[in-house]
């Protein structure tokens, strides 16, 4: 490609202070290329160079201030560029890539703005054999019927979508830079794989243009064409507006995206034939069905455009979740309340005197089991909205005997909360369960309840079902020998029933949500350095807004750390000592995380920010592995995407369900062709690129989330099966994914 023969490299080019994006070359100064150049130039983000076969357009680009300097596709210019943007017709991509290939540096980000991606990738492969890691296609969903550099509009991309379509081996640092480049001109950036992009655009853009062109051509060549155009109203104008677009460009688009366009066209013609049949047969019901479904879909589309809704959670029981490897997460989000906190808040509010209002509460899954148990014992609980409860507390010992045994079903959380509470009541009660909680030993929990002074009877020692009977209340002094958060909360609930003073010595140091929540409701908990003293006092009903789920927050932070182009703000995080330490550890290995400082209660409450960062290998001691046991699968995934070899010790010493979860993930790593070794309780993971494929989480929701984040930059789609529990526990998954732009698909 050549331009004016007398173009000269500016003498001060190398000496000029670098702007944010350095030297940027736009190849092809049409409306899109010119608008991109003008947007960058007016914002002072880059020094702009332009190249175009049309000398007139190039001269206009300089004279109108769209670009700073004209350029040629020679070593003199190409080697000096930080970013090259191909804004030529898609059929010219191969020729342009061939011209710049000899001079292209691997550090130069190369992208395009074409509306088809498969053909662009094919062109790159023909030129380079393999697509270079620094060539990352993209496509702004913006345009106008005008063409040429004089149509350049620096605001063209404001509040429009820009799609980036990275490949599995795309340079993650340059991919992140591409996201930032598009955002800098006002675009909302999303990631998408190439094939999906071409099919989506064939449906949403290419087919409408094809229909508009074909309709206008058909009517213009009909017998009544004069009257058709004479009496056509606004509907005809609006529908056919896009038929004024550049015919050459659209010819190239349909030739480049032939397969996807034909598949979409075939689907449409089938539906059009159905409509013709309905009209022919006078089938008004079928027509009305199509019209009402279309109106609903159109209204939803408009709401999405106006950003007035983030979608509702579907009440489904999915079997699998698939994650597409080209993605990023961006935006501000407020998570639904932590599920464990939701259980605890209902329990404490029910035992308080007066009315408590609990907002941002998660009422999905087994939280309703806890709520129903207290309703069965006389507590009035109003569901004001889907995430807002009003609880009329009855006091520590004000519960009424239920008319039937309390059934905790399969909820371990409900069991650990209810058993010490029931042991403190003046009536006898039976507690039953189902499936996995039956015939399972709860020796630690039963021992704690016995220390309260009540009688505990079960047919099989320390197993459900169990009968609890009141006796002489005793002061409780409990030294925990496990870091279980459930048992910790049980111990504090038992302690508040002590006649004089209770005492709890946690297994791990630091502050958890247990103590903070109880203090919020008026319990006097004093830290004496070795443990906590719990003074006898009634609980007082208060209002509380629950912070977002901690595990979901940890998952999202890791997602944003691994996905180029990500910028995440969690508005309502609430980190206890362990979660805060986990975030600090991620920061120590390179993560870009900003947390709110700890408040007077010892929690980090408020905003939590994170974004893409290159992680480095790490070593985890046995003590750290135990401390981070709940999020250990996430740390294993972090090791996969970190550079170098990571070592995680002490896995064999973890509680069996935590060890099993890690070992299941190790099997998944090997299936995804990640080099790892497990021996004598130590796991060694070599950083690499996962292959992708089909995994099974065995119904474990935390393992499922770890597997999903494992697949976010894999070479192909990662499908995780048996995810019903995940969608029950993380009911917001689909809506959060949509809001943040994370591409995952839930299938029945």
XYZ file of C-alpha atoms in Angstrom:
748
model
C 0.000 0.000 0.000
C 1.405 3.426 -0.916
C 0.391 7.015 -0.404
C 1.935 10.302 -1.542
C 5.492 9.715 -2.689
C 6.929 12.730 -0.919
C 5.730 11.833 2.586
C 8.494 12.378 5.144
C 8.799 11.096 8.722
C 8.525 14.086 11.086
C 11.955 14.971 12.418
C 10.726 15.284 15.992
C 8.727 12.037 15.955
C 11.104 10.076 18.191
C 11.686 12.958 20.551
C 8.051 13.829 21.253
C 6.775 12.959 24.728
C 4.715 9.778 24.624
C 0.979 10.189 24.963
C -1.144 7.537 26.662
C -1.339 5.279 23.615
C 1.827 6.540 21.921
C 1.966 6.518 18.115
C -1.210 5.209 16.483
C -1.583 4.529 12.763
C -5.010 4.379 11.146
C -4.918 2.495 7.852
C -7.996 3.536 5.890
C -9.427 6.997 6.548
C -13.087 6.304 5.972
C -15.843 7.305 8.352
C -14.952 4.656 10.989
C -11.178 5.052 10.760
C -11.447 8.824 10.663
C -13.811 8.902 13.632
C -11.473 6.716 15.654
C -8.505 8.924 14.804
C -10.411 12.101 15.602
C -11.691 10.701 18.909
C -8.157 9.842 20.037
C -6.704 13.104 18.768
C -9.267 15.381 20.401
C -8.792 13.589 23.723
C -5.022 13.986 23.500
C -4.478 10.249 23.822
C -2.153 9.558 20.890
C -0.116 10.979 18.058
C -2.141 10.065 14.963
C -0.745 8.837 11.644
C -2.916 7.991 8.668
C -2.404 5.828 5.606
C -4.833 5.523 2.724
C -4.673 4.542 -0.938
C -6.819 7.566 -1.744
C -4.514 10.575 -1.722
C -7.452 12.941 -1.546
C -8.838 11.389 1.644
C -5.376 11.454 3.202
C -4.897 15.126 2.377
C -8.335 15.915 3.814
C -7.438 13.974 6.964
C -4.437 16.231 7.575
C -6.093 19.499 6.552
C -9.189 18.912 8.710
C -7.161 17.837 11.737
C -8.387 14.243 11.822
C -4.766 12.987 11.883
C -1.460 14.610 12.772
C 0.703 13.192 9.998
C 0.336 11.222 6.752
C 2.232 7.924 6.618
C 3.208 5.028 4.374
C 3.310 1.316 5.104
C 7.097 1.211 5.236
C 9.663 0.306 7.871
C 10.186 4.007 8.535
C 6.648 4.288 9.906
C 5.425 0.800 10.840
C 8.315 0.079 13.216
C 7.594 3.271 15.165
C 3.941 2.454 15.853
C 2.541 1.394 19.227
C -0.891 0.621 17.767
C -2.042 -0.033 14.195
C -5.756 0.032 13.375
C -6.924 -1.561 10.141
C -9.968 0.404 8.986
C -9.979 -0.860 5.404
C -12.722 -2.967 3.791
C -12.535 -6.576 4.993
C -11.527 -7.806 1.521
C -8.445 -5.567 1.644
C -7.191 -6.872 5.007
C -4.968 -9.572 3.544
C -3.226 -7.118 1.238
C -2.605 -4.637 4.046
C -1.325 -7.307 6.430
C 1.065 -8.515 3.742
C 2.452 -4.999 3.342
C 3.100 -4.389 7.032
C 4.287 -7.930 7.863
C 8.031 -7.345 7.177
C 8.166 -4.351 9.528
C 5.721 -5.333 12.231
C 7.122 -5.578 15.765
C 5.653 -8.136 18.211
C 5.080 -5.329 20.730
C 2.802 -3.413 18.362
C -0.907 -3.941 18.972
C -2.718 -4.550 15.678
C -6.505 -4.530 15.515
C -9.222 -3.923 12.944
C -12.745 -2.511 12.808
C -14.325 -4.909 10.320
C -17.830 -6.247 10.854
C -16.803 -9.844 10.136
C -14.098 -11.631 12.086
C -13.759 -15.095 10.589
C -12.597 -13.745 7.238
C -10.135 -11.374 8.946
C -8.657 -14.254 10.957
C -8.400 -16.320 7.751
C -6.577 -13.436 6.062
C -4.124 -13.206 8.967
C -3.457 -16.933 8.823
C -2.757 -16.776 5.099
C -0.252 -13.990 5.664
C 1.425 -15.118 8.913
C 0.645 -18.888 8.907
C -0.488 -18.480 12.532
C -2.284 -15.425 13.846
C 0.315 -13.369 15.742
C -0.423 -12.850 19.464
C -0.340 -9.076 18.912
C -3.105 -9.152 16.252
C -6.429 -8.974 18.111
C -9.509 -8.240 15.986
C -12.249 -5.902 17.175
C -15.461 -4.378 15.872
C -17.281 -1.213 16.952
C -21.062 -1.479 16.754
C -21.389 2.061 15.473
C -21.706 3.766 12.132
C -23.770 5.975 9.879
C -24.928 6.069 6.306
C -22.282 8.686 5.473
C -18.819 7.726 4.280
C -15.389 9.266 3.883
C -13.064 11.152 6.196
C -15.288 14.256 6.158
C -17.930 12.189 7.978
C -15.543 11.672 10.910
C -17.313 12.074 14.244
C -15.241 11.989 17.463
C -18.368 11.045 19.448
C -19.338 8.170 17.156
C -18.399 5.450 19.656
C -19.830 7.100 22.779
C -22.173 4.658 24.560
C -21.888 2.156 21.697
C -20.625 -1.384 21.998
C -17.174 -2.405 20.827
C -16.557 -6.139 20.516
C -13.058 -7.573 20.852
C -12.519 -11.117 19.598
C -9.256 -12.471 21.028
C -7.853 -15.881 20.228
C -6.607 -18.302 22.881
C -2.988 -17.221 22.423
C -3.609 -13.478 22.158
C -1.179 -11.429 24.219
C -3.106 -10.692 27.455
C -1.285 -7.405 28.092
C -2.081 -6.127 24.596
C -5.634 -7.433 24.931
C -6.036 -5.386 28.089
C -4.620 -2.381 26.224
C -7.159 -2.890 23.424
C -9.990 -2.814 25.959
C -8.625 0.422 27.380
C -8.233 1.882 23.887
C -11.886 1.355 23.036
C -13.054 2.571 26.421
C -10.983 5.727 25.975
C -13.181 6.767 23.028
C -16.382 6.159 25.000
C -17.243 2.614 23.916
C -18.645 -0.123 26.146
C -16.313 -3.040 25.479
C -17.249 -6.723 25.483
C -15.321 -9.839 24.476
C -16.629 -12.554 22.211
C -15.210 -15.496 20.305
C -14.895 -15.140 16.545
C -17.548 -17.617 15.408
C -20.098 -16.355 17.912
C -19.437 -12.775 16.804
C -20.066 -13.540 13.150
C -23.345 -15.332 13.841
C -24.554 -12.623 16.220
C -23.741 -9.878 13.714
C -25.297 -11.848 10.877
C -28.562 -11.773 12.837
C -28.441 -8.315 14.388
C -26.793 -6.271 11.627
C -26.187 -8.099 8.372
C -29.659 -9.613 7.912
C -31.473 -6.287 8.580
C -29.310 -4.597 5.942
C -29.973 -7.430 3.501
C -33.725 -7.147 4.082
C -33.690 -3.359 3.711
C -31.750 -3.473 0.441
C -33.913 -6.284 -0.936
C -37.208 -4.653 0.071
C -36.341 -1.285 -1.458
C -35.071 -2.955 -4.642
C -38.199 -5.121 -4.923
C -40.582 -2.213 -4.394
C -38.609 0.088 -6.696
C -38.966 -2.446 -9.511
C -42.629 -3.206 -8.904
C -45.626 -2.036 -10.924
C -46.747 0.464 -8.299
C -43.350 1.815 -7.329
C -44.257 5.479 -7.818
C -47.211 5.372 -5.456
C -45.361 3.126 -2.996
C -42.659 5.743 -2.464
C -45.106 8.632 -2.709
C -47.320 7.440 0.116
C -44.720 5.663 2.251
C -44.768 6.905 5.853
C -42.320 6.972 8.734
C -42.330 3.214 9.223
C -41.019 2.643 5.713
C -38.410 5.366 6.204
C -37.212 3.907 9.515
C -37.075 0.329 8.274
C -35.258 1.172 5.031
C -32.886 3.826 6.422
C -29.944 1.423 6.413
C -30.389 0.789 2.684
C -28.571 4.129 2.257
C -25.323 2.573 3.513
C -22.267 2.013 1.315
C -23.197 -0.768 -1.185
C -19.551 -1.730 -1.781
C -18.950 -2.267 1.916
C -22.048 -4.412 2.312
C -21.257 -6.492 -0.752
C -17.890 -7.274 0.861
C -19.536 -8.038 4.200
C -21.928 -10.610 2.756
C -19.173 -12.267 0.759
C -16.926 -12.408 3.828
C -19.617 -13.664 6.212
C -21.457 -15.917 3.796
C -22.026 -18.985 5.987
C -23.354 -17.150 9.031
C -25.548 -14.925 6.878
C -27.048 -17.900 5.013
C -27.805 -19.734 8.266
C -29.567 -16.655 9.643
C -31.376 -16.031 6.366
C -32.615 -19.631 6.237
C -33.995 -19.323 9.767
C -35.755 -16.082 8.874
C -37.246 -17.403 5.628
C -38.627 -20.416 7.504
C -40.386 -18.085 9.944
C -41.539 -15.851 7.088
C -43.055 -18.898 5.363
C -44.922 -19.723 8.577
C -46.301 -16.198 8.682
C -47.376 -16.425 5.042
C -49.230 -19.647 5.829
C -50.940 -18.017 8.828
C -52.112 -15.101 6.680
C -53.263 -17.408 3.896
C -55.267 -19.567 6.303
C -56.573 -16.664 8.355
C -54.822 -18.034 11.443
C -55.188 -14.988 13.664
C -53.964 -16.808 16.797
C -50.621 -17.635 15.206
C -50.183 -14.095 13.922
C -51.074 -12.618 17.298
C -48.581 -14.935 18.977
C -45.781 -13.764 16.704
C -46.716 -10.103 17.144
C -46.947 -10.258 20.943
C -43.664 -12.195 21.262
C -41.988 -9.723 18.944
C -43.312 -6.743 20.885
C -42.081 -8.225 24.153
C -38.658 -8.904 22.659
C -38.478 -5.408 21.180
C -39.465 -3.812 24.504
C -36.770 -5.822 26.254
C -34.236 -4.696 23.658
C -35.165 -1.059 24.271
C -34.802 -1.522 28.018
C -31.338 -2.946 27.484
C -30.400 0.036 25.341
C -31.644 2.420 27.986
C -29.855 0.454 30.715
C -32.964 0.456 32.855
C -32.784 -3.202 33.736
C -30.177 -5.834 34.462
C -32.558 -8.711 33.924
C -34.290 -10.993 36.376
C -33.028 -14.230 37.798
C -34.577 -17.230 36.106
C -36.112 -19.860 38.300
C -34.432 -22.823 36.639
C -32.560 -25.880 37.734
C -29.676 -26.056 35.315
C -27.473 -29.018 34.673
C -24.443 -27.301 33.178
C -22.743 -23.944 32.794
C -20.393 -23.154 29.912
C -17.895 -20.323 29.869
C -16.651 -18.832 26.624
C -12.898 -18.148 26.642
C -13.157 -14.632 25.169
C -14.572 -12.450 27.893
C -13.945 -9.675 30.375
C -15.882 -8.224 33.263
C -16.503 -4.537 33.686
C -18.780 -2.387 35.738
C -20.097 -1.604 39.190
C -22.122 -4.204 41.006
C -23.828 -4.657 44.344
C -24.005 -8.321 45.279
C -26.915 -9.972 47.005
C -26.245 -10.530 50.690
C -23.882 -13.241 51.829
C -25.924 -16.443 52.165
C -24.285 -17.483 55.426
C -24.885 -13.988 56.817
C -28.515 -14.263 55.699
C -28.969 -17.403 57.817
C -27.286 -15.729 60.787
C -29.204 -12.449 60.511
C -32.576 -14.237 60.509
C -31.535 -16.296 63.542
C -30.276 -13.346 65.595
C -33.221 -11.120 64.633
C -35.671 -13.847 65.677
C -33.972 -14.036 69.118
C -33.995 -10.249 69.601
C -36.553 -8.105 71.358
C -38.417 -5.892 68.922
C -38.585 -5.531 65.176
C -35.564 -5.898 62.905
C -35.449 -4.998 59.249
C -32.930 -6.990 57.216
C -32.138 -5.626 53.772
C -30.163 -7.127 50.881
C -30.841 -10.578 52.265
C -30.527 -13.689 50.124
C -33.736 -15.673 50.499
C -32.884 -18.388 48.000
C -31.964 -21.979 48.650
C -31.693 -23.251 52.197
C -32.046 -19.802 53.807
C -35.778 -20.436 53.669
C -35.275 -23.569 55.774
C -33.895 -21.439 58.616
C -36.667 -18.895 58.125
C -39.387 -21.559 58.126
C -38.024 -23.127 61.314
C -38.451 -19.861 63.206
C -41.889 -19.312 61.702
C -42.809 -22.782 62.957
C -41.804 -21.582 66.447
C -43.954 -18.452 66.431
C -41.697 -15.787 64.933
C -43.503 -13.422 62.544
C -41.333 -12.802 59.495
C -42.663 -10.494 56.772
C -41.230 -10.650 53.289
C -41.439 -6.983 52.331
C -39.662 -7.505 49.014
C -37.542 -10.232 47.455
C -34.476 -9.160 49.480
C -36.030 -7.360 52.443
C -37.380 -8.981 55.619
C -39.114 -7.546 58.656
C -38.582 -9.874 61.621
C -40.644 -9.534 64.822
C -38.216 -10.976 67.371
C -39.423 -12.886 70.461
C -36.297 -12.799 72.643
C -33.672 -15.389 73.556
C -36.118 -17.794 75.188
C -39.371 -16.651 73.598
C -39.729 -19.320 70.936
C -42.784 -21.591 71.074
C -42.690 -25.362 70.844
C -43.347 -26.456 67.247
C -46.185 -28.838 66.567
C -43.830 -31.137 64.618
C -40.104 -31.880 64.551
C -37.915 -29.160 63.085
C -36.721 -30.382 59.683
C -33.415 -28.916 58.495
C -33.663 -31.016 55.310
C -30.126 -30.963 53.834
C -29.069 -27.582 55.236
C -25.917 -27.870 57.318
C -26.007 -24.098 57.922
C -29.509 -24.309 59.411
C -28.505 -27.228 61.637
C -25.497 -25.466 63.171
C -27.558 -22.348 63.881
C -30.705 -24.013 65.186
C -29.286 -26.696 67.481
C -27.728 -24.363 70.125
C -30.782 -22.079 69.928
C -33.170 -24.996 70.499
C -31.004 -26.286 73.352
C -31.543 -22.946 75.101
C -35.358 -23.074 74.947
C -37.671 -24.174 77.792
C -39.319 -26.937 75.726
C -38.339 -30.263 74.234
C -37.959 -30.565 70.496
C -36.843 -33.041 67.863
C -34.637 -32.157 64.926
C -34.727 -34.271 61.784
C -32.955 -34.096 58.443
C -32.850 -35.742 55.033
C -30.406 -37.558 52.791
C -26.771 -36.534 53.310
C -27.272 -35.162 56.842
C -28.661 -38.472 58.134
C -26.293 -40.997 59.754
C -23.493 -38.434 59.685
C -21.588 -37.676 62.864
C -21.828 -34.152 64.281
C -19.747 -34.849 67.371
C -18.308 -31.335 67.576
C -21.758 -29.715 67.422
C -23.400 -32.182 69.828
C -20.534 -31.746 72.305
C -21.047 -27.976 72.240
C -24.793 -28.362 72.862
C -24.169 -30.728 75.792
C -21.953 -28.081 77.400
C -25.034 -25.842 77.585
C -26.536 -28.296 80.115
C -29.372 -29.755 78.073
C -30.048 -33.403 77.317
C -29.148 -34.645 73.847
C -30.483 -38.009 72.720
C -30.009 -39.740 69.376
C -30.421 -43.338 68.227
C -26.992 -43.330 66.606
C -24.356 -41.493 68.612
C -24.022 -37.839 67.547
C -26.187 -38.345 64.469
C -29.552 -37.002 63.393
C -32.390 -37.236 64.185
C -31.923 -35.895 67.723
C -34.145 -35.022 70.680
C -33.270 -31.988 72.818
C -34.669 -31.516 76.336
C -34.041 -28.586 78.711
C -32.136 -29.032 81.980
C -30.008 -26.790 84.199
C -28.349 -24.084 82.083
C -24.572 -23.921 82.418
C -21.993 -21.297 81.589
C -20.337 -22.226 78.335
C -16.580 -22.098 77.856
C -15.589 -23.451 74.461
C -12.134 -23.769 72.967
C -12.588 -24.585 69.297
C -10.211 -27.053 67.675
C -11.309 -26.326 64.118
C -11.575 -23.235 61.967
C -15.167 -24.028 60.929
C -17.134 -20.792 60.615
C -20.367 -22.704 61.255
C -19.065 -24.145 64.519
C -17.739 -20.734 65.537
C -21.207 -19.231 65.162
C -22.728 -22.187 67.065
C -20.289 -21.550 69.905
C -21.240 -17.875 70.167
C -24.960 -18.722 70.077
C -24.392 -21.251 72.865
C -22.405 -18.651 74.828
C -25.191 -16.059 74.805
C -27.360 -18.565 76.722
C -24.822 -18.720 79.576
C -26.401 -17.571 82.883
C -23.357 -15.532 83.962
C -20.709 -15.371 81.260
C -19.758 -17.394 78.210
C -16.357 -17.750 76.665
C -15.269 -18.696 73.146
C -11.673 -19.278 72.081
C -11.560 -19.499 68.251
C -9.138 -21.829 66.510
C -7.908 -19.048 64.237
C -7.124 -15.475 65.275
C -8.922 -12.485 63.827
C -12.476 -11.263 63.618
C -15.351 -12.930 61.782
C -18.843 -11.810 60.885
C -20.194 -13.846 63.839
C -18.957 -11.431 66.491
C -19.679 -8.319 64.425
C -23.294 -9.307 63.738
C -23.966 -10.240 67.368
C -22.483 -6.946 68.559
C -24.702 -5.118 66.086
C -27.722 -6.636 67.847
C -26.472 -5.581 71.272
C -24.457 -8.568 72.530
C -21.443 -7.597 74.671
C -18.458 -9.503 73.293
C -15.092 -8.586 74.791
C -11.772 -9.586 73.251
C -9.291 -10.393 76.032
C -6.475 -11.370 73.681
C -6.789 -15.134 74.180
C -10.447 -15.364 73.243
C -13.822 -13.688 73.596
C -15.925 -13.155 76.718
C -19.669 -13.091 76.083
C -21.622 -11.178 78.739
C -25.282 -12.009 79.423
C -27.628 -9.503 77.849
C -30.725 -9.541 75.723
C -30.536 -8.965 71.984
C -32.187 -5.804 70.674
C -33.876 -5.629 67.290
C -32.093 -3.336 64.850
C -31.972 -2.669 61.123
C -29.144 -4.183 59.108
C -28.040 -4.140 55.480
C -26.077 -7.267 54.637
C -22.835 -7.035 52.703
C -22.318 -9.038 49.521
C -21.413 -12.722 49.461
C -17.720 -13.116 50.300
C -17.014 -16.174 48.151
C -18.768 -14.645 45.163
C -16.753 -11.468 45.692
C -13.516 -13.493 45.818
C -14.510 -15.279 42.621
C -15.288 -12.039 40.811
C -12.025 -10.454 41.972
C -10.050 -13.407 40.610
C -12.057 -13.271 37.355
C -11.253 -9.608 36.884
C -7.590 -10.249 37.711
C -7.307 -12.898 34.986
C -9.373 -11.325 32.193
C -7.708 -8.567 30.146
C -9.816 -5.464 29.897
C -11.563 -6.053 33.206
C -12.422 -3.250 35.602
C -14.617 -4.314 38.524
C -16.132 -2.390 41.404
C -18.050 -4.316 44.078
C -19.958 -1.643 45.941
C -20.989 -3.599 49.047
C -18.171 -5.918 50.018
C -17.744 -6.985 53.620
C -14.423 -8.697 54.341
C -13.642 -10.365 57.651
C -10.079 -11.115 58.756
C -9.698 -14.200 56.562
C -11.183 -12.641 53.428
C -9.093 -9.511 53.928
C -5.964 -11.679 54.250
C -6.921 -13.502 51.045
C -7.184 -10.217 49.127
C -3.842 -9.105 50.545
C -2.273 -12.387 49.402
C -3.616 -11.880 45.869
C -2.103 -8.401 45.925
C 1.242 -9.882 46.989
C 1.334 -12.006 43.821
C 0.567 -9.069 41.537
C -3.216 -8.619 41.648
C -4.561 -5.086 41.216
C -6.947 -4.852 44.190
C -8.073 -1.836 46.200
C -10.025 -2.439 49.421
C -11.744 -0.219 51.926
C -9.751 0.149 55.181
C -10.907 -1.829 58.204
C -13.494 -0.062 60.317
C -13.720 0.149 64.105
C -15.297 -3.318 64.197
C -12.377 -4.836 62.320
C -14.144 -5.408 58.993
C -13.314 -4.016 55.562
C -16.732 -2.767 54.492
C -17.544 -0.808 51.354
C -16.004 -0.693 47.900
C -13.731 -3.380 46.498
C -11.976 -2.640 43.211
C -9.976 -4.958 40.986
C -8.766 -5.246 37.406
C -6.550 -7.262 35.113
C -3.015 -7.950 36.277
C -0.252 -10.422 35.458
C 0.095 -12.790 38.413
C 3.341 -14.352 39.560
C 3.961 -17.808 40.992
C 3.705 -18.270 44.736
C 4.266 -20.629 47.635
C 1.581 -21.306 50.213
C 2.449 -22.710 53.641
C 0.355 -25.366 55.363
C -0.920 -22.715 57.770
C -1.970 -20.455 54.901
C -3.630 -23.367 53.100
C -5.759 -24.003 56.171
C -6.544 -20.315 56.588
C -7.614 -20.053 52.920
C -9.169 -23.521 52.714
C -12.550 -22.229 51.497
C -10.970 -20.327 48.590
C -8.121 -22.755 47.948
C -9.601 -23.913 44.608
C -9.512 -20.282 43.452
C -5.856 -19.997 44.464
C -5.113 -23.158 42.481
C -6.635 -21.478 39.420
C -4.574 -18.352 40.121
C -1.506 -20.598 40.034
C -2.554 -21.888 36.595
C -2.505 -18.374 35.136
C 0.553 -17.196 37.086
C 3.961 -17.186 35.453
C 6.195 -19.925 36.858
C 5.766 -22.785 39.311
C 3.535 -22.459 42.371
C 3.621 -24.695 45.459
C 0.739 -25.277 47.858
C 1.546 -27.209 51.026
C -0.609 -28.850 53.676
C -3.446 -30.080 51.484
C -3.335 -33.524 53.096
C -3.956 -31.949 56.504
C -7.127 -30.130 55.485
C -10.593 -31.335 56.545
C -11.545 -34.118 54.170
C -14.156 -32.151 52.172
C -11.659 -29.352 51.507
C -8.979 -31.852 50.497
C -11.424 -33.688 48.224
C -12.396 -30.417 46.571
C -8.764 -29.555 45.797
C -8.003 -33.051 44.517
C -11.074 -32.904 42.260
C -9.734 -29.650 40.860
C -6.338 -31.283 40.319
C -8.069 -33.882 38.144
C -9.665 -31.029 36.195
C -6.273 -29.341 35.737
C -4.816 -32.519 34.287
C -7.834 -32.898 32.015
C -7.208 -29.317 30.824
C -3.537 -30.265 30.088
C -2.070 -28.176 32.923
C 1.164 -29.595 34.324
C 0.720 -30.322 38.027
C 1.909 -32.835 40.594
C 0.488 -33.855 43.968
C 2.655 -35.770 46.423
C 2.769 -36.019 50.214
C 0.171 -33.323 50.661
C 1.974 -30.789 48.460
C 0.569 -29.559 45.154
C 2.851 -28.112 42.477
C 1.221 -26.266 39.574
C 3.070 -25.012 36.499
C 1.503 -21.940 34.930
C 0.094 -22.529 31.462
C -2.853 -22.176 29.104
C -5.777 -24.555 29.845
C -7.040 -26.566 26.901
C -10.741 -26.279 27.708
C -13.268 -29.080 27.563
C -15.980 -30.703 29.661
C -15.621 -30.944 33.447
C -17.799 -32.296 36.260
C -18.059 -30.461 39.585
C -19.922 -33.341 41.283
C -22.566 -30.939 42.562
C -20.050 -28.808 44.499
C -20.910 -25.118 43.992
C -17.502 -23.778 45.066
C -15.714 -26.279 42.850
C -18.012 -25.304 39.962
C -17.044 -21.628 40.296
C -13.357 -22.559 40.377
C -13.797 -24.626 37.211
C -15.575 -21.747 35.474
C -12.779 -19.315 36.249
C -10.302 -21.986 35.117
C -11.872 -21.841 31.658
C -11.962 -18.067 31.198
C -8.816 -17.935 29.065
C -8.731 -21.535 27.882
C -8.179 -22.530 24.273
C -11.796 -23.590 23.818
C -15.146 -23.518 25.576
C -15.183 -25.002 29.081
C -18.392 -26.736 30.119
C -19.017 -27.587 33.773
C -21.665 -30.223 34.447
C -23.798 -30.941 37.521
C -24.233 -27.266 38.415
C -27.684 -27.369 39.973
C -26.285 -26.595 43.433
C -24.266 -23.701 42.017
C -27.362 -22.002 40.629
C -29.211 -22.583 43.896
C -26.419 -21.100 46.006
C -25.404 -18.364 43.549
C -28.869 -17.452 42.326
C -27.567 -14.218 40.806
C -25.028 -15.908 38.524
C -26.848 -15.231 35.274
C -27.849 -11.665 36.128
C -24.366 -10.833 37.476
C -22.816 -12.314 34.332
C -25.060 -10.207 32.100
C -24.446 -7.052 34.079
C -20.656 -7.439 34.030
C -20.370 -8.809 30.486
C -19.150 -12.261 31.515
C -20.054 -14.827 28.854
C -21.489 -17.962 30.405
C -24.362 -20.116 29.225
C -26.698 -22.057 31.512
C -28.249 -25.174 30.019
C -30.988 -27.475 31.353
